């Protein structure tokens, strides 16, 4: 398993992920996705949309605004209660999340998620939990710290034009439930998918891209008839796990954490977290929650508009229940890199760095490599034009062919196509496979079908 330090260095050196604002000394816990990282991110989103939207007959798509009327966040409970328990070390003045301090101190054997601030503080002091920064024990009283980024819209700053950067994409779906149902004439059950940025002023961001203040979510809100939600919860739970496995995450690196009824949020009657074995151990990758009708009910009350659904078969009116699988794009990206990165010792003792990532996620599926630039460049560029029309393709003509193969292995390109004299004479290319390093001659006429057979998902 790759270490966190190695993963960070690898991601930076290869062009997956750079430190944000590096030119100006950086901005803590911000990351920029380079040429490879942005392709990988896009491929993750494409794969999610394919599975959750294109291939699923129940779901439709939405792209709602990041900025919304602040009443949305009053209704959802975020203005009043979207906070983490903040405490400060009395010795070095660093700020920490009290619940995380306890989890880490007890190696996750204690779950303080439903404790009061007083209980958290008492535990920290009674158990002599030390500051991760200076090691001393002394904690200020705990206060609730709201995680929403607040700003104002328009030219004047006043309470009336306060807006928040959304801390989840989900609320954009709930407030559009009626619009979507009416315009698509969907019958319950149906779901709404959304991919987009979310922002949380996290107290302790960290672990590279695992917890950041700006991130992207892929959320599905699935509306169903009350009483059927547990059936749908199980359906979506399996759907998510199967998708992760189809994309190469191994069973032994996945765990399910079914929330104990005592740990459930007030609005939920079932929640499972899918955990992945990150470089520091198992941690949350994906949350799946049965959210009852909490959100629709809250928006109905706040807006004073009925959000009820009229069942055309039974003439019943009801607020649908909701099942929500919600995952962060960056966490998935980190899981895929962690799982795929390998260092192999070859027969000659050399180490081969290889990213054995699923072809649907690989930044490039194909690399076109002229064996000798002078002789094979023209034909290679001709092929590049053809192949790049149906798959993500890169072109590399620098250094010897062995070094170019290694570079493509390192960034996860499943197929390398070498153009040589035989291409000019017999119209065949040599295709090399990333994982086995085996090579095969393929006729240019058969190339499209061959590539599609090996890299399509
Ligand atoms: N709408 C429900 C919701 O937002 P959540 O458990 O707070 O639920 C869902 O977030 C997922 O979003 C998490 O499982 C994680 O993958 C991702 N996520 C949440 N906070 C994040 C952060 N600060 N940085 C990166 N990803 C985050």
Tab-separated table of C-alpha atoms and ligand atoms in Angstrom:
chain	number	residue	atom	x	y	z
A	1	UNK	CA	0.000	0.000	0.000
A	2	UNK	CA	1.376	3.402	-1.016
A	3	UNK	CA	2.121	5.823	1.843
A	4	UNK	CA	0.466	9.240	2.014
A	5	UNK	CA	3.817	11.000	1.456
A	6	UNK	CA	4.608	8.873	-1.578
A	7	UNK	CA	1.130	9.398	-3.035
A	8	UNK	CA	1.427	13.185	-2.637
A	9	UNK	CA	4.869	13.242	-4.291
A	10	UNK	CA	3.780	10.896	-7.079
A	11	UNK	CA	0.647	12.960	-7.781
A	12	UNK	CA	2.682	16.148	-7.965
A	13	UNK	CA	5.579	14.829	-10.048
A	14	UNK	CA	3.385	13.187	-12.651
A	15	UNK	CA	1.010	16.142	-13.060
A	16	UNK	CA	-2.042	14.738	-11.306
A	17	UNK	CA	-2.285	17.204	-8.395
A	18	UNK	CA	-0.369	20.374	-7.483
A	19	UNK	CA	-0.378	22.452	-4.315
A	20	UNK	CA	-2.938	25.274	-4.780
A	21	UNK	CA	-1.497	28.799	-5.286
A	22	UNK	CA	2.024	27.359	-5.149
A	23	UNK	CA	3.524	30.362	-6.924
A	24	UNK	CA	2.539	32.547	-3.954
A	25	UNK	CA	3.642	30.165	-1.255
A	26	UNK	CA	0.464	28.091	-1.437
A	27	UNK	CA	-2.920	28.293	0.256
A	28	UNK	CA	-3.247	25.589	2.891
A	29	UNK	CA	-5.276	22.530	1.899
A	30	UNK	CA	-6.100	23.709	-1.595
A	31	UNK	CA	-5.134	21.595	-4.569
A	32	UNK	CA	-5.062	22.146	-8.305
A	33	UNK	CA	-5.717	19.244	-10.625
A	34	UNK	CA	-3.115	19.154	-13.388
A	35	UNK	CA	-3.403	17.730	-16.906
A	36	UNK	CA	-3.685	14.133	-15.675
A	37	UNK	CA	-5.679	14.850	-12.516
A	38	UNK	CA	-8.322	16.807	-14.371
A	39	UNK	CA	-8.705	14.007	-16.916
A	40	UNK	CA	-8.985	11.450	-14.113
A	41	UNK	CA	-11.545	13.587	-12.288
A	42	UNK	CA	-13.578	13.946	-15.476
A	43	UNK	CA	-13.438	10.213	-16.093
A	44	UNK	CA	-14.692	9.504	-12.568
A	45	UNK	CA	-17.600	11.877	-13.089
A	46	UNK	CA	-18.327	10.393	-16.515
A	47	UNK	CA	-18.304	6.858	-15.095
A	48	UNK	CA	-20.626	7.884	-12.241
A	49	UNK	CA	-23.047	9.628	-14.610
A	50	UNK	CA	-23.003	6.636	-16.947
A	51	UNK	CA	-23.887	4.260	-14.132
A	52	UNK	CA	-26.240	6.435	-12.083
A	53	UNK	CA	-27.902	8.341	-14.914
A	54	UNK	CA	-27.434	6.888	-18.403
A	55	UNK	CA	-27.783	3.229	-17.439
A	56	UNK	CA	-30.388	3.680	-14.733
A	57	UNK	CA	-33.960	4.072	-15.910
A	58	UNK	CA	-35.127	5.789	-12.722
A	59	UNK	CA	-32.841	8.816	-12.663
A	60	UNK	CA	-32.692	12.255	-14.260
A	61	UNK	CA	-30.034	14.961	-14.074
A	62	UNK	CA	-29.888	18.440	-12.531
A	63	UNK	CA	-27.357	21.272	-12.433
A	64	UNK	CA	-28.549	23.729	-9.777
A	65	UNK	CA	-26.864	26.954	-8.622
A	66	UNK	CA	-24.167	27.063	-5.980
A	67	UNK	CA	-25.674	30.290	-4.618
A	68	UNK	CA	-29.213	29.884	-3.352
A	69	UNK	CA	-31.717	31.902	-1.363
A	70	UNK	CA	-30.464	31.738	2.240
A	71	UNK	CA	-33.897	30.444	3.334
A	72	UNK	CA	-32.851	27.129	1.770
A	73	UNK	CA	-30.169	26.767	4.439
A	74	UNK	CA	-32.451	27.916	7.222
A	75	UNK	CA	-34.967	25.232	6.224
A	76	UNK	CA	-32.390	22.473	5.787
A	77	UNK	CA	-31.010	23.142	9.264
A	78	UNK	CA	-27.561	24.182	8.038
A	79	UNK	CA	-27.751	27.764	9.360
A	80	UNK	CA	-28.783	26.551	12.792
A	81	UNK	CA	-26.922	23.297	13.101
A	82	UNK	CA	-24.275	22.543	10.469
A	83	UNK	CA	-21.388	22.817	12.872
A	84	UNK	CA	-18.498	20.868	14.348
A	85	UNK	CA	-17.332	20.961	17.997
A	86	UNK	CA	-14.360	23.319	18.072
A	87	UNK	CA	-11.799	23.424	20.876
A	88	UNK	CA	-8.506	25.257	21.183
A	89	UNK	CA	-5.272	24.075	22.776
A	90	UNK	CA	-4.550	26.440	25.707
A	91	UNK	CA	-0.803	26.065	25.161
A	92	UNK	CA	-0.199	26.424	21.416
A	93	UNK	CA	-3.581	27.933	20.395
A	94	UNK	CA	-4.149	25.476	17.553
A	95	UNK	CA	-7.796	24.637	16.850
A	96	UNK	CA	-9.159	21.128	16.644
A	97	UNK	CA	-12.361	19.136	16.288
A	98	UNK	CA	-13.038	17.623	19.697
A	99	UNK	CA	-14.773	14.524	18.270
A	100	UNK	CA	-11.838	13.793	15.937
A	101	UNK	CA	-9.341	14.183	18.806
A	102	UNK	CA	-11.231	11.512	20.734
A	103	UNK	CA	-11.595	9.182	17.750
A	104	UNK	CA	-7.887	9.378	17.000
A	105	UNK	CA	-6.879	9.069	20.671
A	106	UNK	CA	-8.931	5.876	21.008
A	107	UNK	CA	-8.015	4.518	17.584
A	108	UNK	CA	-11.674	4.779	16.552
A	109	UNK	CA	-12.878	2.460	19.337
A	110	UNK	CA	-14.981	5.286	20.806
A	111	UNK	CA	-17.668	7.011	18.724
A	112	UNK	CA	-18.441	10.462	20.172
A	113	UNK	CA	-20.630	11.662	17.263
A	114	UNK	CA	-23.748	12.096	19.395
A	115	UNK	CA	-22.074	13.513	22.550
A	116	UNK	CA	-22.805	16.955	23.977
A	117	UNK	CA	-20.063	19.598	24.113
A	118	UNK	CA	-19.739	19.074	27.879
A	119	UNK	CA	-19.324	15.321	27.437
A	120	UNK	CA	-16.642	15.859	24.797
A	121	UNK	CA	-14.732	18.315	26.988
A	122	UNK	CA	-14.938	16.068	30.042
A	123	UNK	CA	-13.594	13.111	28.046
A	124	UNK	CA	-10.663	15.148	26.682
A	125	UNK	CA	-9.653	16.260	30.179
A	126	UNK	CA	-10.403	13.020	32.091
A	127	UNK	CA	-8.491	10.944	29.581
A	128	UNK	CA	-5.608	13.394	29.218
A	129	UNK	CA	-5.990	13.633	25.448
A	130	UNK	CA	-2.916	15.527	24.224
A	131	UNK	CA	-2.727	18.211	21.565
A	132	UNK	CA	-1.566	16.716	18.219
A	133	UNK	CA	0.565	19.836	17.717
A	134	UNK	CA	2.361	20.386	21.065
A	135	UNK	CA	1.467	17.242	23.038
A	136	UNK	CA	0.208	19.161	26.118
A	137	UNK	CA	-3.215	18.678	27.701
A	138	UNK	CA	-5.417	21.741	28.159
A	139	UNK	CA	-8.555	22.424	26.141
A	140	UNK	CA	-10.870	25.438	26.023
A	141	UNK	CA	-14.625	25.012	26.392
A	142	UNK	CA	-16.109	23.543	23.230
A	143	UNK	CA	-18.239	25.665	20.952
A	144	UNK	CA	-20.214	24.884	17.824
A	145	UNK	CA	-18.407	26.198	14.741
A	146	UNK	CA	-20.633	26.649	11.662
A	147	UNK	CA	-18.982	25.218	8.568
A	148	UNK	CA	-20.725	27.312	5.946
A	149	UNK	CA	-18.819	29.945	3.968
A	150	UNK	CA	-20.813	33.141	4.132
A	151	UNK	CA	-20.652	36.069	1.746
A	152	UNK	CA	-23.012	38.715	0.389
A	153	UNK	CA	-24.591	39.133	-2.986
A	154	UNK	CA	-24.683	42.532	-4.721
A	155	UNK	CA	-23.012	45.820	-3.944
A	156	UNK	CA	-23.987	46.306	-0.323
A	157	UNK	CA	-23.268	44.089	2.625
A	158	UNK	CA	-26.275	43.561	4.848
A	159	UNK	CA	-28.069	40.722	6.555
A	160	UNK	CA	-30.672	40.823	3.772
A	161	UNK	CA	-28.251	39.808	1.047
A	162	UNK	CA	-26.288	37.135	2.855
A	163	UNK	CA	-25.595	34.121	0.671
A	164	UNK	CA	-23.764	30.907	1.463
A	165	UNK	CA	-21.564	28.723	-0.700
A	166	UNK	CA	-23.494	25.455	-0.702
A	167	UNK	CA	-22.082	22.843	1.701
A	168	UNK	CA	-23.782	20.033	-0.260
A	169	UNK	CA	-25.441	19.786	-3.655
A	170	UNK	CA	-28.431	17.884	-2.243
A	171	UNK	CA	-30.552	20.903	-1.253
A	172	UNK	CA	-30.571	22.130	-4.865
A	173	UNK	CA	-32.313	18.868	-5.710
A	174	UNK	CA	-34.892	19.065	-2.905
A	175	UNK	CA	-35.963	22.607	-3.783
A	176	UNK	CA	-36.422	21.553	-7.425
A	177	UNK	CA	-38.355	18.368	-6.631
A	178	UNK	CA	-41.694	19.820	-7.772
A	179	UNK	CA	-40.241	21.400	-10.947
A	180	UNK	CA	-38.551	18.176	-11.965
A	181	UNK	CA	-41.521	15.953	-11.204
A	182	UNK	CA	-43.883	18.256	-13.097
A	183	UNK	CA	-41.703	18.840	-16.170
A	184	UNK	CA	-40.559	15.245	-16.583
A	185	UNK	CA	-43.937	13.791	-15.558
A	186	UNK	CA	-42.010	11.155	-13.615
A	187	UNK	CA	-43.843	8.866	-11.280
A	188	UNK	CA	-42.398	8.047	-7.878
A	189	UNK	CA	-40.019	6.244	-7.538
A	190	UNK	CA	-37.490	8.346	-9.409
A	191	UNK	CA	-34.144	9.900	-8.630
A	192	UNK	CA	-32.232	13.090	-9.391
A	193	UNK	CA	-28.450	13.061	-9.907
A	194	UNK	CA	-26.216	16.056	-9.518
A	195	UNK	CA	-22.462	16.641	-9.736
A	196	UNK	CA	-20.953	19.868	-8.480
A	197	UNK	CA	-18.765	21.832	-6.115
A	198	UNK	CA	-19.475	22.096	-2.413
A	199	UNK	CA	-17.716	24.167	0.222
A	200	UNK	CA	-17.201	23.605	3.937
A	201	UNK	CA	-15.016	25.636	6.234
A	202	UNK	CA	-13.603	22.463	7.805
A	203	UNK	CA	-11.794	22.936	11.146
A	204	UNK	CA	-9.220	20.281	10.388
A	205	UNK	CA	-8.850	19.675	6.672
A	206	UNK	CA	-6.062	17.311	5.772
A	207	UNK	CA	-4.788	13.951	4.621
A	208	UNK	CA	-3.951	15.431	1.217
A	209	UNK	CA	-7.203	15.678	-0.806
A	210	UNK	CA	-9.292	13.606	1.631
A	211	UNK	CA	-10.801	16.504	3.563
A	212	UNK	CA	-10.687	19.914	1.926
A	213	UNK	CA	-12.742	23.092	2.113
A	214	UNK	CA	-13.642	23.031	-1.581
A	215	UNK	CA	-14.596	19.704	-3.114
A	216	UNK	CA	-16.938	18.110	-5.602
A	217	UNK	CA	-19.842	15.868	-4.753
A	218	UNK	CA	-21.809	13.378	-6.807
A	219	UNK	CA	-25.181	12.993	-5.154
A	220	UNK	CA	-28.346	11.127	-5.930
A	221	UNK	CA	-31.613	11.935	-4.169
A	222	UNK	CA	-33.965	9.051	-4.814
A	223	UNK	CA	-37.648	9.758	-4.106
A	224	UNK	CA	-39.799	6.791	-3.156
A	225	UNK	CA	-43.073	5.924	-1.471
A	226	UNK	CA	-42.948	5.901	2.356
A	227	UNK	CA	-42.614	2.321	3.525
A	228	UNK	CA	-40.485	1.270	0.529
A	229	UNK	CA	-37.390	3.231	1.545
A	230	UNK	CA	-35.470	0.360	3.160
A	231	UNK	CA	-35.901	-1.762	0.052
A	232	UNK	CA	-34.502	1.135	-2.039
A	233	UNK	CA	-31.794	1.814	0.511
A	234	UNK	CA	-30.566	-1.766	0.033
A	235	UNK	CA	-30.852	-1.432	-3.747
A	236	UNK	CA	-28.657	1.706	-3.834
A	237	UNK	CA	-26.207	0.354	-1.263
A	238	UNK	CA	-25.555	-2.671	-3.498
A	239	UNK	CA	-25.511	-0.516	-6.611
A	240	UNK	CA	-22.735	1.689	-5.173
A	241	UNK	CA	-20.635	-1.237	-3.957
A	242	UNK	CA	-20.916	-3.045	-7.289
A	243	UNK	CA	-19.888	0.076	-9.169
A	244	UNK	CA	-16.784	0.505	-7.000
A	245	UNK	CA	-15.835	-3.128	-7.529
A	246	UNK	CA	-16.464	-2.933	-11.280
A	247	UNK	CA	-14.009	-0.056	-11.365
A	248	UNK	CA	-11.332	-2.104	-9.649
A	249	UNK	CA	-11.576	-1.432	-5.905
A	250	UNK	CA	-10.825	-4.714	-4.194
A	251	UNK	CA	-13.182	-6.312	-1.690
A	252	UNK	CA	-10.440	-6.417	0.960
A	253	UNK	CA	-10.033	-2.622	0.716
A	254	UNK	CA	-13.735	-1.931	1.246
A	255	UNK	CA	-15.746	-2.112	4.453
A	256	UNK	CA	-19.327	-1.265	5.289
A	257	UNK	CA	-20.139	0.670	8.412
A	258	UNK	CA	-23.848	0.339	9.158
A	259	UNK	CA	-24.775	3.031	11.666
A	260	UNK	CA	-26.111	1.821	14.938
A	261	UNK	CA	-29.656	3.199	15.547
A	262	UNK	CA	-28.096	5.262	18.400
A	263	UNK	CA	-25.640	6.961	15.981
A	264	UNK	CA	-28.214	7.812	13.285
A	265	UNK	CA	-28.813	11.472	12.456
A	266	UNK	CA	-32.216	12.729	13.605
A	267	UNK	CA	-33.599	12.599	10.042
A	268	UNK	CA	-32.331	9.141	9.090
A	269	UNK	CA	-33.764	5.660	9.617
A	270	UNK	CA	-30.797	3.824	8.025
A	271	UNK	CA	-27.264	4.889	7.104
A	272	UNK	CA	-24.254	3.017	5.793
A	273	UNK	CA	-20.818	4.434	5.147
A	274	UNK	CA	-18.683	2.661	2.595
A	275	UNK	CA	-15.143	2.822	3.961
A	276	UNK	CA	-11.969	2.458	1.894
A	277	UNK	CA	-8.550	1.420	3.097
A	278	UNK	CA	-6.743	4.750	2.612
A	279	UNK	CA	-2.994	4.980	3.366
A	280	UNK	CA	-3.798	5.714	7.056
A	281	UNK	CA	-6.465	2.990	7.366
A	282	UNK	CA	-10.188	2.550	6.705
A	283	UNK	CA	-12.061	5.847	6.422
A	284	UNK	CA	-15.298	7.158	4.908
A	285	UNK	CA	-15.528	7.131	1.152
A	286	UNK	CA	-19.273	7.219	0.475
A	287	UNK	CA	-22.288	7.910	2.656
A	288	UNK	CA	-25.635	6.270	1.893
A	289	UNK	CA	-28.563	7.498	3.970
A	290	UNK	CA	-32.272	6.892	4.088
A	291	UNK	CA	-33.367	10.463	4.927
A	292	UNK	CA	-37.129	9.938	5.378
A	293	UNK	CA	-39.122	13.000	4.214
A	294	UNK	CA	-37.100	15.321	6.443
A	295	UNK	CA	-35.839	17.657	3.715
A	296	UNK	CA	-39.025	17.915	1.638
A	297	UNK	CA	-40.988	18.476	4.815
A	298	UNK	CA	-38.584	21.211	5.968
A	299	UNK	CA	-38.798	23.036	2.621
A	300	UNK	CA	-42.557	22.648	2.520
A	301	UNK	CA	-42.844	24.229	5.960
A	302	UNK	CA	-40.363	27.048	5.270
A	303	UNK	CA	-41.665	27.932	1.786
A	304	UNK	CA	-45.344	27.321	2.654
A	305	UNK	CA	-45.685	25.589	-0.743
A	306	UNK	CA	-46.975	22.050	-0.901
A	307	UNK	CA	-44.318	19.617	-2.064
A	308	UNK	CA	-46.639	16.639	-1.863
A	309	UNK	CA	-46.826	14.128	-4.648
A	310	UNK	CA	-50.178	12.948	-5.958
A	311	UNK	CA	-50.002	9.245	-6.745
A	312	UNK	CA	-51.939	8.881	-10.024
A	313	UNK	CA	-52.736	5.232	-9.339
A	314	UNK	CA	-54.049	5.450	-5.792
A	315	UNK	CA	-54.939	9.163	-5.622
A	316	UNK	CA	-52.960	9.324	-2.387
A	317	UNK	CA	-51.046	12.490	-1.529
A	318	UNK	CA	-47.772	12.122	0.297
A	319	UNK	CA	-44.289	13.567	0.766
A	320	UNK	CA	-41.900	11.052	-0.780
A	321	UNK	CA	-39.153	9.503	1.318
A	322	UNK	CA	-35.578	9.901	0.109
A	323	UNK	CA	-32.563	7.613	-0.188
A	324	UNK	CA	-29.307	9.470	-0.747
A	325	UNK	CA	-25.969	8.025	-1.866
A	326	UNK	CA	-23.448	10.908	-1.659
A	327	UNK	CA	-19.764	10.694	-2.554
A	328	UNK	CA	-16.864	13.116	-3.015
A	329	UNK	CA	-15.044	13.040	-6.368
A	330	UNK	CA	-11.658	13.725	-4.752
A	331	UNK	CA	-12.067	10.935	-2.197
A	332	UNK	CA	-12.854	8.529	-4.998
A	333	UNK	CA	-9.876	9.792	-6.958
A	334	UNK	CA	-7.649	9.213	-3.950
A	335	UNK	CA	-9.051	5.716	-3.460
A	336	UNK	CA	-8.479	4.803	-7.108
A	337	UNK	CA	-4.883	6.091	-7.050
A	338	UNK	CA	-4.151	4.344	-3.736
A	339	UNK	CA	-5.515	1.050	-5.035
A	340	UNK	CA	-3.893	1.241	-8.479
A	341	UNK	CA	-0.353	2.364	-7.693
A	342	UNK	CA	2.194	-0.462	-7.701
A	343	UNK	CA	5.950	-0.805	-7.740
A	344	UNK	CA	7.035	-3.988	-9.480
A	345	UNK	CA	10.515	-5.457	-9.379
A	346	UNK	CA	11.416	-6.606	-12.875
A	347	UNK	CA	13.661	-9.565	-13.838
A	348	UNK	CA	16.644	-7.218	-14.242
A	349	UNK	CA	16.109	-5.829	-10.728
A	350	UNK	CA	14.707	-2.499	-11.919
A	351	UNK	CA	11.613	-1.069	-10.276
A	352	UNK	CA	8.649	-0.402	-12.542
A	353	UNK	CA	6.145	2.187	-11.295
A	354	UNK	CA	2.769	1.269	-12.731
A	355	UNK	CA	-0.722	2.614	-12.199
A	356	UNK	CA	-3.044	-0.342	-12.724
A	357	UNK	CA	-6.133	1.784	-12.964
A	358	UNK	CA	-9.341	0.757	-14.753
A	359	UNK	CA	-9.173	1.783	-18.457
A	360	UNK	CA	-12.367	3.829	-18.114
A	361	UNK	CA	-10.613	6.003	-15.521
A	362	UNK	CA	-7.093	6.170	-16.967
A	363	UNK	CA	-6.236	9.738	-18.016
A	364	UNK	CA	-5.293	8.368	-21.430
A	365	UNK	CA	-6.463	5.037	-22.750
A	366	UNK	CA	-3.942	5.011	-25.579
A	367	UNK	CA	-0.481	6.456	-26.239
A	368	UNK	CA	0.840	6.690	-29.777
A	369	UNK	CA	4.607	6.407	-29.982
A	370	UNK	CA	6.693	6.733	-33.162
A	371	UNK	CA	9.638	4.338	-32.840
A	372	UNK	CA	11.966	6.786	-34.589
A	373	UNK	CA	10.686	10.332	-34.728
A	374	UNK	CA	12.169	11.238	-38.117
A	375	UNK	CA	10.838	8.168	-39.892
A	376	UNK	CA	7.565	7.483	-38.128
A	377	UNK	CA	6.233	10.844	-37.023
A	378	UNK	CA	3.976	11.509	-39.985
A	379	UNK	CA	2.198	8.149	-39.824
A	380	UNK	CA	1.914	8.443	-36.028
A	381	UNK	CA	0.226	11.835	-36.242
A	382	UNK	CA	-2.145	10.429	-38.845
A	383	UNK	CA	-3.088	7.641	-36.436
A	384	UNK	CA	-3.366	10.083	-33.534
A	385	UNK	CA	-5.979	12.033	-35.452
A	386	UNK	CA	-8.024	8.884	-36.060
A	387	UNK	CA	-7.693	7.267	-32.624
A	388	UNK	CA	-8.274	10.454	-30.614
A	389	UNK	CA	-11.732	10.721	-32.191
A	390	UNK	CA	-12.973	7.710	-30.232
A	391	UNK	CA	-10.733	7.494	-27.161
A	392	UNK	CA	-8.523	9.683	-24.957
A	393	UNK	CA	-5.120	9.536	-26.600
A	394	UNK	CA	-1.695	11.034	-25.989
A	395	UNK	CA	1.362	11.264	-28.188
A	396	UNK	CA	4.996	10.989	-27.091
A	397	UNK	CA	8.080	11.183	-29.267
A	398	UNK	CA	10.788	12.112	-26.758
A	399	UNK	CA	13.542	9.739	-25.520
A	400	UNK	CA	13.891	6.042	-26.287
A	401	UNK	CA	10.899	3.729	-26.562
A	402	UNK	CA	11.659	1.922	-23.262
A	403	UNK	CA	11.549	5.187	-21.318
A	404	UNK	CA	8.310	6.162	-23.049
A	405	UNK	CA	6.696	2.839	-22.109
A	406	UNK	CA	7.728	3.429	-18.482
A	407	UNK	CA	6.242	6.926	-18.489
A	408	UNK	CA	2.931	5.599	-19.780
A	409	UNK	CA	2.977	2.746	-17.212
A	410	UNK	CA	3.534	5.316	-14.477
A	411	UNK	CA	0.448	7.347	-15.444
A	412	UNK	CA	-1.751	4.318	-16.110
A	413	UNK	CA	-2.116	4.265	-19.919
A	414	UNK	CA	-3.448	0.754	-20.657
A	415	UNK	CA	-2.307	0.556	-24.307
A	416	UNK	CA	0.780	1.885	-26.086
A	417	UNK	CA	0.752	1.815	-29.881
A	418	UNK	CA	4.150	1.877	-31.511
A	419	UNK	CA	4.501	2.963	-35.106
A	420	UNK	CA	7.540	1.405	-36.798
A	421	UNK	CA	8.776	0.372	-40.250
A	422	UNK	CA	6.216	-2.422	-40.405
A	423	UNK	CA	3.487	0.189	-40.071
A	424	UNK	CA	4.817	1.906	-43.192
A	425	UNK	CA	5.354	-1.345	-45.091
A	426	UNK	CA	2.548	-3.633	-43.903
A	427	UNK	CA	0.122	-1.265	-42.188
A	428	UNK	CA	0.415	-2.962	-38.773
A	429	UNK	CA	1.279	-1.481	-35.377
A	430	UNK	CA	2.699	-2.985	-32.197
A	431	UNK	CA	0.313	-2.718	-29.240
A	432	UNK	CA	1.833	-3.084	-25.756
A	433	UNK	CA	-0.290	-3.833	-22.703
A	434	UNK	CA	0.433	-1.877	-19.507
A	435	UNK	CA	-0.264	-4.649	-16.999
A	436	UNK	CA	1.482	-7.592	-18.660
A	437	UNK	CA	3.959	-5.666	-20.840
A	438	UNK	CA	3.108	-8.204	-23.589
A	439	UNK	CA	3.051	-6.985	-27.167
A	440	UNK	CA	0.826	-7.836	-30.105
A	441	UNK	CA	0.805	-6.928	-33.805
A	442	UNK	CA	-2.487	-5.403	-34.940
A	443	UNK	CA	-3.542	-4.338	-38.438
A	444	UNK	CA	-4.321	-0.624	-38.624
A	445	UNK	CA	-7.646	-1.561	-40.227
A	446	UNK	CA	-8.600	-3.493	-37.061
A	447	UNK	CA	-7.259	-0.942	-34.595
A	448	UNK	CA	-10.514	0.744	-33.600
A	449	UNK	CA	-12.259	-2.548	-32.797
A	450	UNK	CA	-9.147	-3.780	-30.961
A	451	UNK	CA	-8.870	-0.657	-28.796
A	452	UNK	CA	-12.565	-0.636	-28.021
A	453	UNK	CA	-12.446	-4.274	-26.999
A	454	UNK	CA	-9.660	-3.586	-24.527
A	455	UNK	CA	-10.544	-0.216	-23.061
A	456	UNK	CA	-14.287	0.207	-23.308
A	457	UNK	CA	-16.354	-0.019	-20.120
B	1	LIG	N1	-25.819	15.430	1.288
B	1	LIG	C1	-25.218	14.584	2.231
B	1	LIG	C2	-23.827	14.893	2.497
B	1	LIG	O1	-23.285	15.869	2.022
B	1	LIG	P1	-21.746	14.057	3.848
B	1	LIG	O2	-21.533	12.743	4.537
B	1	LIG	O3	-21.528	15.294	4.629
B	1	LIG	O4	-23.234	13.970	3.294
B	1	LIG	C3	-20.994	13.095	1.555
B	1	LIG	O5	-20.853	14.084	2.538
B	1	LIG	C4	-19.642	12.769	0.940
B	1	LIG	O6	-19.015	13.945	0.462
B	1	LIG	C5	-18.640	12.147	1.914
B	1	LIG	O7	-18.843	10.752	2.061
B	1	LIG	C6	-17.331	12.450	1.213
B	1	LIG	O8	-17.094	11.529	0.167
B	1	LIG	C7	-17.608	13.827	0.599
B	1	LIG	N2	-17.107	14.907	1.491
B	1	LIG	C8	-17.744	15.461	2.536
B	1	LIG	N3	-17.000	16.439	3.103
B	1	LIG	C9	-15.858	16.500	2.389
B	1	LIG	C10	-14.674	17.301	2.476
B	1	LIG	N4	-14.541	18.271	3.376
B	1	LIG	N5	-13.678	17.076	1.592
B	1	LIG	C11	-13.809	16.125	0.625
B	1	LIG	N6	-14.903	15.343	0.497
B	1	LIG	C12	-15.918	15.520	1.356
